XYZ file of C-alpha atoms in Angstrom:
574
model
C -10.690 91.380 -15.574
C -7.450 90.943 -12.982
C -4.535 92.563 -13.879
C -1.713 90.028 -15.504
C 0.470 91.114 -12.242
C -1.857 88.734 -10.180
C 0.792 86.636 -7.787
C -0.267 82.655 -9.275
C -0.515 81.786 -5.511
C -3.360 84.370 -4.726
C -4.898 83.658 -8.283
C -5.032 80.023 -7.546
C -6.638 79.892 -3.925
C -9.101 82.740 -5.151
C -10.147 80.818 -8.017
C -10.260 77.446 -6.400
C -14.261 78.133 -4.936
C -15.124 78.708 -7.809
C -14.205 76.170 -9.727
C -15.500 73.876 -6.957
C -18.844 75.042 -7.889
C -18.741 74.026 -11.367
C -21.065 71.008 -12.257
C -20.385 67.924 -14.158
C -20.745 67.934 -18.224
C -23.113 66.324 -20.247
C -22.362 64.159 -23.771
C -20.310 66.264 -26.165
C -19.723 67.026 -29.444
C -16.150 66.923 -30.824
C -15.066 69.805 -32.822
C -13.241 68.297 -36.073
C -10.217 68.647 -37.281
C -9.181 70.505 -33.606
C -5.732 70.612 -32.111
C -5.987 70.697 -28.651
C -3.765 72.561 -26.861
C -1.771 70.694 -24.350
C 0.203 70.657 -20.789
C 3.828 72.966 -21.482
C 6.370 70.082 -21.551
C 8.636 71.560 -18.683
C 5.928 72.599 -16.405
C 4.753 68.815 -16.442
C 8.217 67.729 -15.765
C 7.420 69.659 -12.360
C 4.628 67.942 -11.050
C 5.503 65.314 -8.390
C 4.638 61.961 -9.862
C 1.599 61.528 -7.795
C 0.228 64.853 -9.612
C 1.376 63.438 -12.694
C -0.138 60.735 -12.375
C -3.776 61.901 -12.080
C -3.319 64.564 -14.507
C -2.300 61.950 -17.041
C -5.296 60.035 -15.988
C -7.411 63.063 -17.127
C -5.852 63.947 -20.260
C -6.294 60.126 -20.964
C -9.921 60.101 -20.692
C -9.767 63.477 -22.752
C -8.011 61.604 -25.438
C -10.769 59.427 -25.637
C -13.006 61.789 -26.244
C -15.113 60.879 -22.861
C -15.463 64.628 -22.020
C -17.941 64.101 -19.327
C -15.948 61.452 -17.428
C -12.392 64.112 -18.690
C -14.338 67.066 -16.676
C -14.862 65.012 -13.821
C -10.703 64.239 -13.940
C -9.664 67.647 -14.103
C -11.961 68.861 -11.162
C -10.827 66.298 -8.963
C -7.276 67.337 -9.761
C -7.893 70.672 -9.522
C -9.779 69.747 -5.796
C -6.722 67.509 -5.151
C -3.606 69.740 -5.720
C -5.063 73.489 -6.054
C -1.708 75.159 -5.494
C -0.287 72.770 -8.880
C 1.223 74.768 -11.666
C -0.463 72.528 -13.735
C -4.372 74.324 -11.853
C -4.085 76.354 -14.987
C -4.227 73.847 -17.233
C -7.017 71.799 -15.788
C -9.347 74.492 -15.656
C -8.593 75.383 -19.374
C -9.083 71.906 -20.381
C -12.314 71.649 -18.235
C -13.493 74.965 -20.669
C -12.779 73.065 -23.243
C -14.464 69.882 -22.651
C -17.687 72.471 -21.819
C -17.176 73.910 -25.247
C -17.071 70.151 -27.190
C -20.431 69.887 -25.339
C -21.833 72.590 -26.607
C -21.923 74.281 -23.180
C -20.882 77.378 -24.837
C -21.510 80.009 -22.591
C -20.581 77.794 -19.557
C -17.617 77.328 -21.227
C -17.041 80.794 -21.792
C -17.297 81.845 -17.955
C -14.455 78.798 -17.270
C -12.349 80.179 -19.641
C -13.357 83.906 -18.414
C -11.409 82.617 -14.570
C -8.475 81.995 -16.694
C -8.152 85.266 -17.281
C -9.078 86.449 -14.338
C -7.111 85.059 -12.132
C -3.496 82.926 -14.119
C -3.720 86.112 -16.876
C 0.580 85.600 -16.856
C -0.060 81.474 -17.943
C 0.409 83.308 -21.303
C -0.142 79.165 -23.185
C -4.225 78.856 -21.490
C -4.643 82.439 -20.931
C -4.255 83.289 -24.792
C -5.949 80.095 -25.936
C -8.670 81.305 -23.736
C -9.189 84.023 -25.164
C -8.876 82.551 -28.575
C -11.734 80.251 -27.466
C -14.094 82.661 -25.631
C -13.921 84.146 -29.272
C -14.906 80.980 -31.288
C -17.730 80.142 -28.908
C -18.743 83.654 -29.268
C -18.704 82.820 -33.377
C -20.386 79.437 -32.911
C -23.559 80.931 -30.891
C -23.958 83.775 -34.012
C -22.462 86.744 -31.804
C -20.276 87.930 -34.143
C -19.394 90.889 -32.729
C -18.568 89.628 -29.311
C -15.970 86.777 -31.368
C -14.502 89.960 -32.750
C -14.084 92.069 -29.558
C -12.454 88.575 -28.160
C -10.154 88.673 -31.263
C -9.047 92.199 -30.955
C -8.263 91.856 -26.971
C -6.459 88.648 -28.015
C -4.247 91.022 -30.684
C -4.073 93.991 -28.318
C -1.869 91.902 -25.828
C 2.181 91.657 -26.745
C 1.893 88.098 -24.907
C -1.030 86.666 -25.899
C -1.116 87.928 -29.835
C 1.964 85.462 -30.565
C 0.111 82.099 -29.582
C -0.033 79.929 -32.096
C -3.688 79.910 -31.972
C -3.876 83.907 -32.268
C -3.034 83.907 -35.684
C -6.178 82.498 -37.377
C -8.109 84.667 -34.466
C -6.473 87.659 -36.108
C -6.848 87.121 -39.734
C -10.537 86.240 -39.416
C -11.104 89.595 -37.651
C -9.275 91.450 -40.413
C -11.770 89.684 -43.114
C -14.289 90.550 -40.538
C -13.107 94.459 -40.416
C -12.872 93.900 -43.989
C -16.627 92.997 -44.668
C -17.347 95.786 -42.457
C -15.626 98.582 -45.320
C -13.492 98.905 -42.907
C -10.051 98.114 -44.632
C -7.367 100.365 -42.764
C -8.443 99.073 -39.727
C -8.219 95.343 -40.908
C -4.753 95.971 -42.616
C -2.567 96.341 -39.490
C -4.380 92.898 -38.321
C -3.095 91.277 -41.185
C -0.094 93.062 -40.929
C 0.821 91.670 -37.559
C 0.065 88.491 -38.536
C 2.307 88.945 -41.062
C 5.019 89.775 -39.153
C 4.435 88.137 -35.762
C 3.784 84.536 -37.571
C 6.241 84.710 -40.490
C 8.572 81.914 -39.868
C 6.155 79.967 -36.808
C 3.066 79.650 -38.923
C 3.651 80.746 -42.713
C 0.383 79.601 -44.196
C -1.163 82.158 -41.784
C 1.133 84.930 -42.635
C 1.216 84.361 -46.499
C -2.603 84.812 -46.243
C -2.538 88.161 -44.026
C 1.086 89.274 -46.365
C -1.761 88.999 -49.825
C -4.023 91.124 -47.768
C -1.370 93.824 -46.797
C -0.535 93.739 -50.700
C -4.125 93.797 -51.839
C -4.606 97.155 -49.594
C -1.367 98.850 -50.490
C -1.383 98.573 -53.501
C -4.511 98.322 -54.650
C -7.429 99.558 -52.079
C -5.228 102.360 -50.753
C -2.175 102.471 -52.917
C 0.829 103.513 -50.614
C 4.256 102.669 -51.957
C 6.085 103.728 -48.897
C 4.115 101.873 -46.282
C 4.736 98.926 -48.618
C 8.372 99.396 -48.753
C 8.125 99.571 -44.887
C 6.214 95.963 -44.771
C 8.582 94.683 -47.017
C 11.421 94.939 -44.720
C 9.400 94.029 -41.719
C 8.147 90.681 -43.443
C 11.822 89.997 -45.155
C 10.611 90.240 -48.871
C 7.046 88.917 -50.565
C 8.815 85.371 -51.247
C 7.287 82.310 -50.351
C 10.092 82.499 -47.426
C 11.900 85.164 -45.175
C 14.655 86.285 -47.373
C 17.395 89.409 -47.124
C 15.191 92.411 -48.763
C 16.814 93.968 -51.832
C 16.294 96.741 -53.976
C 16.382 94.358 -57.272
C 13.957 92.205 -55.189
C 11.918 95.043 -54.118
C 11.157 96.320 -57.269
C 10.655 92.748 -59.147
C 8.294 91.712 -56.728
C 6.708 95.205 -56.369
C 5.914 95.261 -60.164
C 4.519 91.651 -60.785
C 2.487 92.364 -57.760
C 1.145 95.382 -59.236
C 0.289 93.552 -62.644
C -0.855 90.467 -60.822
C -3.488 93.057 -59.447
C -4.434 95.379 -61.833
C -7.312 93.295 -63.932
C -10.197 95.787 -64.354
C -13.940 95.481 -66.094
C -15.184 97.466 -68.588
C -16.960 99.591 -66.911
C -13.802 100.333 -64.578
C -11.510 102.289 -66.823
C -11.436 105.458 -64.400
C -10.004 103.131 -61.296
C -7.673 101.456 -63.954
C -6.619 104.846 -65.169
C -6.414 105.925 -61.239
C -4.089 102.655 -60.446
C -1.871 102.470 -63.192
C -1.581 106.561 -63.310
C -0.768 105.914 -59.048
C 2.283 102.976 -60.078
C 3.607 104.483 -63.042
C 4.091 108.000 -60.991
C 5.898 105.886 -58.326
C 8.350 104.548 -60.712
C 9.078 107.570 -63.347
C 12.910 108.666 -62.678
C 13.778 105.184 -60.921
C 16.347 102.543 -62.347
C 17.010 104.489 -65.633
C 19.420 101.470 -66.577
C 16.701 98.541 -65.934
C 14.885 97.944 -68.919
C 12.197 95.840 -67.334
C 11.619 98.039 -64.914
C 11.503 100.347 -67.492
C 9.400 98.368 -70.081
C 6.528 98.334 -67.101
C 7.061 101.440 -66.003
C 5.634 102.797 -69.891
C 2.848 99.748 -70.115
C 1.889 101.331 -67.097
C 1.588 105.054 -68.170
C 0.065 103.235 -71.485
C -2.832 101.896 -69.245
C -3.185 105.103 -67.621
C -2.987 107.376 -70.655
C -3.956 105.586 -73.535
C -1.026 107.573 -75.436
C 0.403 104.625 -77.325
C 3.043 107.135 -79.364
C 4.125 108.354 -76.559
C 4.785 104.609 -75.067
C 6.420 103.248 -78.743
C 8.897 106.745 -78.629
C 9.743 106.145 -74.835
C 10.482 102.360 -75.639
C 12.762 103.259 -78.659
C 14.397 105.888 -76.568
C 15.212 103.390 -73.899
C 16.639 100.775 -76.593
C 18.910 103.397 -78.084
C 20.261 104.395 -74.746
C 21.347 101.034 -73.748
C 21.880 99.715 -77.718
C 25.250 97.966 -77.916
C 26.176 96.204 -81.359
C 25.678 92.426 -81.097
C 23.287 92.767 -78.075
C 20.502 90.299 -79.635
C 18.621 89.160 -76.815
C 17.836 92.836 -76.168
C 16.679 93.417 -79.678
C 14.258 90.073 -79.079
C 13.234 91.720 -76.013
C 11.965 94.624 -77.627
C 10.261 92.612 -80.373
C 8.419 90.771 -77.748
C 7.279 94.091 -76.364
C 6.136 95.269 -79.598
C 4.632 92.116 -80.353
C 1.178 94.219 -81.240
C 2.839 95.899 -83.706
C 3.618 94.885 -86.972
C 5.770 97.854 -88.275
C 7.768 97.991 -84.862
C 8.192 93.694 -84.976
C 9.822 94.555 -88.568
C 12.002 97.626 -87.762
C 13.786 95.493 -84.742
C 13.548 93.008 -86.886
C 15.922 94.248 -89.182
C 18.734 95.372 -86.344
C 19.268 91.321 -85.997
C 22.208 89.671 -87.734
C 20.484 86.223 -87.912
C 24.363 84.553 -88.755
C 26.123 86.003 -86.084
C 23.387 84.673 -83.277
C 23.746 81.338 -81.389
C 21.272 78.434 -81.275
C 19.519 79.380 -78.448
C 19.335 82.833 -79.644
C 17.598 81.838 -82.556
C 15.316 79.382 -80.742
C 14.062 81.813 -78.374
C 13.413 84.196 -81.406
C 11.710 81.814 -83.470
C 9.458 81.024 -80.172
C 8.388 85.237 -79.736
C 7.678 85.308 -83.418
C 5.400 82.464 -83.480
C 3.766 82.804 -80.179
C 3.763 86.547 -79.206
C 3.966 87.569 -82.686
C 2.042 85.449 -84.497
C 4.094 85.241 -87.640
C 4.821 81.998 -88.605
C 6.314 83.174 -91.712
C 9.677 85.094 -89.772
C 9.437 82.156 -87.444
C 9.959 79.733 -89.846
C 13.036 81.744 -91.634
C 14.326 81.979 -88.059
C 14.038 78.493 -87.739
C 16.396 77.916 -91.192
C 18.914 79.980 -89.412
C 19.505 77.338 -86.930
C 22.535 75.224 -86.920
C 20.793 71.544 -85.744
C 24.014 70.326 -85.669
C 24.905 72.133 -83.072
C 22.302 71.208 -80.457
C 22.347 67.457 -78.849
C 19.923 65.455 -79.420
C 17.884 66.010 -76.080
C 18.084 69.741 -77.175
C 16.745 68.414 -80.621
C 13.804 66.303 -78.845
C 12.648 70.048 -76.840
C 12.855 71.648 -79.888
C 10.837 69.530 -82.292
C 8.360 68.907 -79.596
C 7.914 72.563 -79.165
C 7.088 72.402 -82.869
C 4.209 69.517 -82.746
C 2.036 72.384 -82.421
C 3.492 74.669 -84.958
C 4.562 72.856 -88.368
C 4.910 69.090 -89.399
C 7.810 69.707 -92.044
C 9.813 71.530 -89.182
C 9.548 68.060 -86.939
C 10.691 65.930 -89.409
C 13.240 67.993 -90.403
C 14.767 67.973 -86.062
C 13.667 64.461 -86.158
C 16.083 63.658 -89.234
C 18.642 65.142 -87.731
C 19.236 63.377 -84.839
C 22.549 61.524 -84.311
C 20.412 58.399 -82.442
C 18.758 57.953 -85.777
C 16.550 55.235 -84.249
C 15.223 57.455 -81.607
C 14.608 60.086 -83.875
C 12.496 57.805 -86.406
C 10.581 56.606 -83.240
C 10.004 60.099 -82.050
C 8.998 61.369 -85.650
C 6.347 58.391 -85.341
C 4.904 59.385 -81.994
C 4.321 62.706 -83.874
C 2.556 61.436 -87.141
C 0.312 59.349 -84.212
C -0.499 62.554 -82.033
C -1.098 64.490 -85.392
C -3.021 61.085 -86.503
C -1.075 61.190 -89.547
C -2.149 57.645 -91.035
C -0.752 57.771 -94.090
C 2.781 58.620 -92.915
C 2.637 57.045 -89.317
C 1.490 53.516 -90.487
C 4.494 52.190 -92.594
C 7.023 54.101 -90.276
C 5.426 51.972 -87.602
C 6.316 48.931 -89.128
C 9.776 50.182 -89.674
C 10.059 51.352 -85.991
C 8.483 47.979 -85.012
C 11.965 46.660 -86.220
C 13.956 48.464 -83.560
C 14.711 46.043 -80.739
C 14.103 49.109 -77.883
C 11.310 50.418 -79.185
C 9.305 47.288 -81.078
C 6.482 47.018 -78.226
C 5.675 50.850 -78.431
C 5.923 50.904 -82.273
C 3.060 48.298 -82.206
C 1.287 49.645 -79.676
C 0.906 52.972 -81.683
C 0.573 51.492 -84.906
C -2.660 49.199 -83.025
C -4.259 52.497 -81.940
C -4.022 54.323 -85.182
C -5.862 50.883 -86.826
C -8.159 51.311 -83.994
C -8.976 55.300 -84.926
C -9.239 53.894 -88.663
C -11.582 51.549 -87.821
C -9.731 48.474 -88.729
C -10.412 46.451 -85.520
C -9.520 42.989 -86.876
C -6.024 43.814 -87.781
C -5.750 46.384 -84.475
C -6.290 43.271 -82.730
C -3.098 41.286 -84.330
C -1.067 44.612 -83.578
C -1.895 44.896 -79.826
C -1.189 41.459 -79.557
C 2.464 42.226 -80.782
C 2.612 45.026 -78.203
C 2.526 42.445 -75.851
C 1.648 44.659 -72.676
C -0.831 43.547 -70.599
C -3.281 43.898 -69.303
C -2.879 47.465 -71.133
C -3.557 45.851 -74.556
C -6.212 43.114 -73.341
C -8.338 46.413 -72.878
C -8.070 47.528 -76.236
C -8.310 44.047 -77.900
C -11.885 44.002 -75.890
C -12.635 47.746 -76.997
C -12.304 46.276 -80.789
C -14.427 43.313 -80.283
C -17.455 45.109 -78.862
C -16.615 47.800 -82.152
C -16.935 44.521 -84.117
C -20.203 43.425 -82.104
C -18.558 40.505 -81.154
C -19.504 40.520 -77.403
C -18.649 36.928 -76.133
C -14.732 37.468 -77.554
C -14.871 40.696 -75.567
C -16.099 39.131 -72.266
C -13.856 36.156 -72.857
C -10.388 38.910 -72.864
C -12.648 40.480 -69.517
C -12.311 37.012 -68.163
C -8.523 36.608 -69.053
C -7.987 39.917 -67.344
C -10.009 38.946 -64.184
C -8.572 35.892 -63.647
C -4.639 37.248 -64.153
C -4.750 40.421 -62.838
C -6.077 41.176 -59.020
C -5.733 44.980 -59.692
C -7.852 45.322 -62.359
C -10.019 42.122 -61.623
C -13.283 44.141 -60.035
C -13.233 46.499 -63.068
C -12.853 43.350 -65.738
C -15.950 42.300 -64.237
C -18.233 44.993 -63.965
C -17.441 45.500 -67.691
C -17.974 41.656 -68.050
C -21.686 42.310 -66.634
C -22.262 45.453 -68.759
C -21.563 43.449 -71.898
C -25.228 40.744 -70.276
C -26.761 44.057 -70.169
C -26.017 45.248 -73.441
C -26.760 41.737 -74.604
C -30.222 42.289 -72.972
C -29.343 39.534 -71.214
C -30.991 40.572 -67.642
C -30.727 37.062 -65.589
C -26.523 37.455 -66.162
C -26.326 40.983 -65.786
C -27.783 40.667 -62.648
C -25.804 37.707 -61.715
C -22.436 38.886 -62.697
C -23.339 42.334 -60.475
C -24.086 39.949 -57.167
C -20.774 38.324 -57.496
C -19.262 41.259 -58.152
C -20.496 42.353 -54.981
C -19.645 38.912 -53.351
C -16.178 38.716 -54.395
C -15.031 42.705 -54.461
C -17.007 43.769 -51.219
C -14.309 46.362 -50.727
C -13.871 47.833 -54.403
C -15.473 50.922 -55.862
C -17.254 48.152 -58.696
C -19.131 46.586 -55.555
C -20.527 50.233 -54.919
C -21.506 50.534 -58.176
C -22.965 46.919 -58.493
C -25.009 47.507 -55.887
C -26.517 51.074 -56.884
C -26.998 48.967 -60.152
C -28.993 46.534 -58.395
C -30.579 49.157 -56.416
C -31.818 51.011 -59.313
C -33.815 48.185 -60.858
C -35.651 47.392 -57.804
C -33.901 44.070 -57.036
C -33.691 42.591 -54.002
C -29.542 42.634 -52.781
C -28.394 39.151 -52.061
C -29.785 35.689 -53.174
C -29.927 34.257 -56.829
C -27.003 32.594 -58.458
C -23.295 33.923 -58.364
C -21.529 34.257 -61.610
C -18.620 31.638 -62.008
């Protein structure tokens, strides 16, 4: 290959014979989903408008996807103005239309001249390269894609294209599949760096690499650090690196990381022993940092007394009276651990913490903990009338899952008392609390704002019940179609009364265009249940005649298909 110091002039004339030689394409195949690289923007504001003009002409027909009549285009431009600084470009995109064809290793010695002789038209040269590598891939030569790659990454010029930075990570999964991960590693890492801003889905790929090796393949804390400031942080986005940031990220990566089998408890005790020795000494005064700095020596050692003393020795150093959110932070960490839950416990002056406080307490104790017992005398603590009723409605919902006497009691105390009687009602129905739910329903059904939804729930708890008839006169008082038209149908086939529940079908066909294909499929459903063949298959061909373009035709006609009749012919349904 020519050296990229090659004048353009020379490189053009010298190539120009060859590309004379080149013959005509045959039919292609398009590669999907393919951006194709185009003419630089200023170098086509260049061309005289007679060049212009038939290089437009060619990129037309390329548009089109006519490839053979495209590679015709570009040689006669390239024939017509050989000294053009768009030559370049026409012989790239006469490789390319070689490649749709499937030409592959024609293409590959088009795109080879590239290089050869317009090596400094850093936009084709680079995509050349990218390309001799993915026909390489598509004819099985793996290796030769991966040389392509690497020549593509060796080159300060050509290893920023846009295109290079797929190139690159797929030869660092390659290297990778190959056990050969410190090779692959400074692939990703340039990607990583080189791509961070211009293409950031390719660099947050390669940046999860880098992390994978450093800190877990080949643990190495200080070449991390190093990445870290070349990349500008592990966030989604560049960002100004930061020791807090550093050290945040650093340990949820680590945990993110660290899942081990069973039968892996000497890498686990290797990983963990590797983290926790990188962080002993640091950030005395950071008690997360410190908190995962001993779950880490825990997972290394086993020595759980030595982790419980080391925790209670960091509380005491940083213990100042009236500190509670500390204190609930170390009762979440001892959440395992009954006696240590109790001792911290018993530091916190339930009166003299705030609503939140209490809130946040009652949630560790009932879902880290698992004492509902302390959570519920946590929850007595709390002053309701101190929250707002939005910060009521979190609260009580957080309880749906926890205790039924604790929601009614949040409920109750809402100043909206309407709201709060409505909300306690959309509890007893999740809960499916009959006996409570249905006369509160009526009572909510009474409330101007909320009358429609009061019915609506009260209909589908008769429904659950059973009692269709009078889950019928309720979703009638809901008044929300077609929504309750549905249900009043659901009920009439639970009754076995079929013809009601095609007649509401028919209302909702005939009133509602959205829904109209689905009210009658179910309409011919209800002939086949009925056994009723000659109008189930009727109702399926006009389903098919009136909603050609609905998902319900497609179905009809698989229907149809199944039983072996013929589609078309007999007798629409009306």
């Amino acid at each position: 290959m020519m050296g990229k110091s090659v004048s353009r002039e020379y490189a053009q004339l010298f190539c120009l014979a060859a590309i004379l030689s080149s013959c005509l394409l045959m039919p292609f195949r398009e590669a999907s989903g393919q951006v194709e690289l185009s003419i630089d923007e200023e170098d086509f504001k260049k061309l005289d408008t007679f060049e212009g003009h038939v290089l437009s002409k060619a990129d037309k027909v390329f548009g089109e996807k006519d490839y053979r009549r495209a590679a015709a285009e570009y040689d006669a431009f390239i024939l017509q103005f050989p000294k053009s600084l768009a030559t370049p470009y026409a012989v790239f995109r006469k490789a390319r239309c070689l490649q749709l064809d499937n030409k592959r290793n024609e293409a590959i010695r088009e795109y080879t001249q590239i290089l050869d002789y317009f090596p400094n038209s850093v936009r084709y040269a680079a995509a050349a390269l990218y390309y001799i590598g993915e026909c390489h891939f598509q004819n099985g030569d793996v290796k030769e894609a991966m040389k392509a790659w690497a020549e593509l990454a060796a080159d300060e010029d050509y290893r920023k294209h846009y295109l290079a930075a797929g190139a690159i990570n797929r030869l660092g999964d390659y290297l990778v599949s190959q056990q050969k991960p410190g090779e692959a590693v400074e692939y990703y890492k340039q990607v990583a760096i080189d791509f961070r801003k211009s293409n950031p889905d390719a660099a947050r790929y390669a940046m999860s690499k880098v992390l994978d090796h450093y800190i877990r393949t080949q643990p190495d804390e200080p070449k991390l650090r190093e990445f870290y400031e070349q990349v500008q942080t592990f966030e989604w986005d560049p960002a100004r690196p930061g020791e807090d940031n550093y050290w945040f990220r650093l340990r949820e990566n680590i945990k993110s990381r660290g899942n081990f089998g069973e039968t892996e408890a000497d890498m686990r005790m290797a990983y963990y022993g590797y983290w926790a020795g990188v962080m002993q000494g640091k950030r005395p005064d950071d008690d997360d940092f410190q908190i995962d700095y001993a779950n880490f020596r825990l997972a290394a050692d086993g020595n759980g007394s030595a982790w419980a003393a080391f925790l209670d020795k960091q509380f005491a150093a940083g213990w100042k009276d009236g500190d509670w959110d500390r204190i609930i932070k170390w009762i979440s960490v001892f959440r395992s651990n009954k006696n240590k839950v109790q001792e911290y416990y018993a530091k916190l002056d339930l009166s003299r913490m705030t609503a939140k406080q209490l809130e946040r307490l009652m949630k560790v104790l009932y879902d880290e903990v698992g004492d509902a017992s302390m959570a519920k005398n946590v929850f007595s603590r709390i002053k309701l009338d101190d929250l707002n009723d939005q910060q009521k409605y979190n609260l009580e919902r957080y309880l749906w899952q926890k205790d039924g006497n604790l929601v009614e009691i949040v409920c109750q105390s809402m100043a909206d008392s309407e709201n709060g009687r409505m909300e306690l009602l959309r509890y007893y129905h999740w809960s499916r609390n009959y006996a409570k739910g249905m006369p509160l329903a009526d009572e909510c059904a009474g409330f101007p704002r909320f009358g429609k939804e009061a019915y609506w729930l009260k209909a589908e708890m008769l429904q659950w019940q059973g009692k269709y008839q009078d889950a019928i006169k309720a979703y009638q008082q809901a008044d929300n179609p077609p929504h309750n038209l549905w249900r009043i149908a659901d009920c009439h086939i639970a009754m076995g009364k079929r013809e009601l529940a095609i007649a509401q079908y028919r209302e909702i066909e005939n009133f509602f265009p959205d829904q109209a294909p689905e009210a009658a499929l179910r309409i011919a459903y209800q002939y086949r249940d009925m056994k009723d063949q000659k109008q189930y298959v009727a109702n399926l061909r006009g389903i098919m005649k009136k909603y050609p373009k609905s998902g319900q035709s497609s179905t009809a006609h698989l229907e149809l298909e199944s039983m072996g009749i013929a589609i078309g012919g007999g007798v629409d349904a009306e």
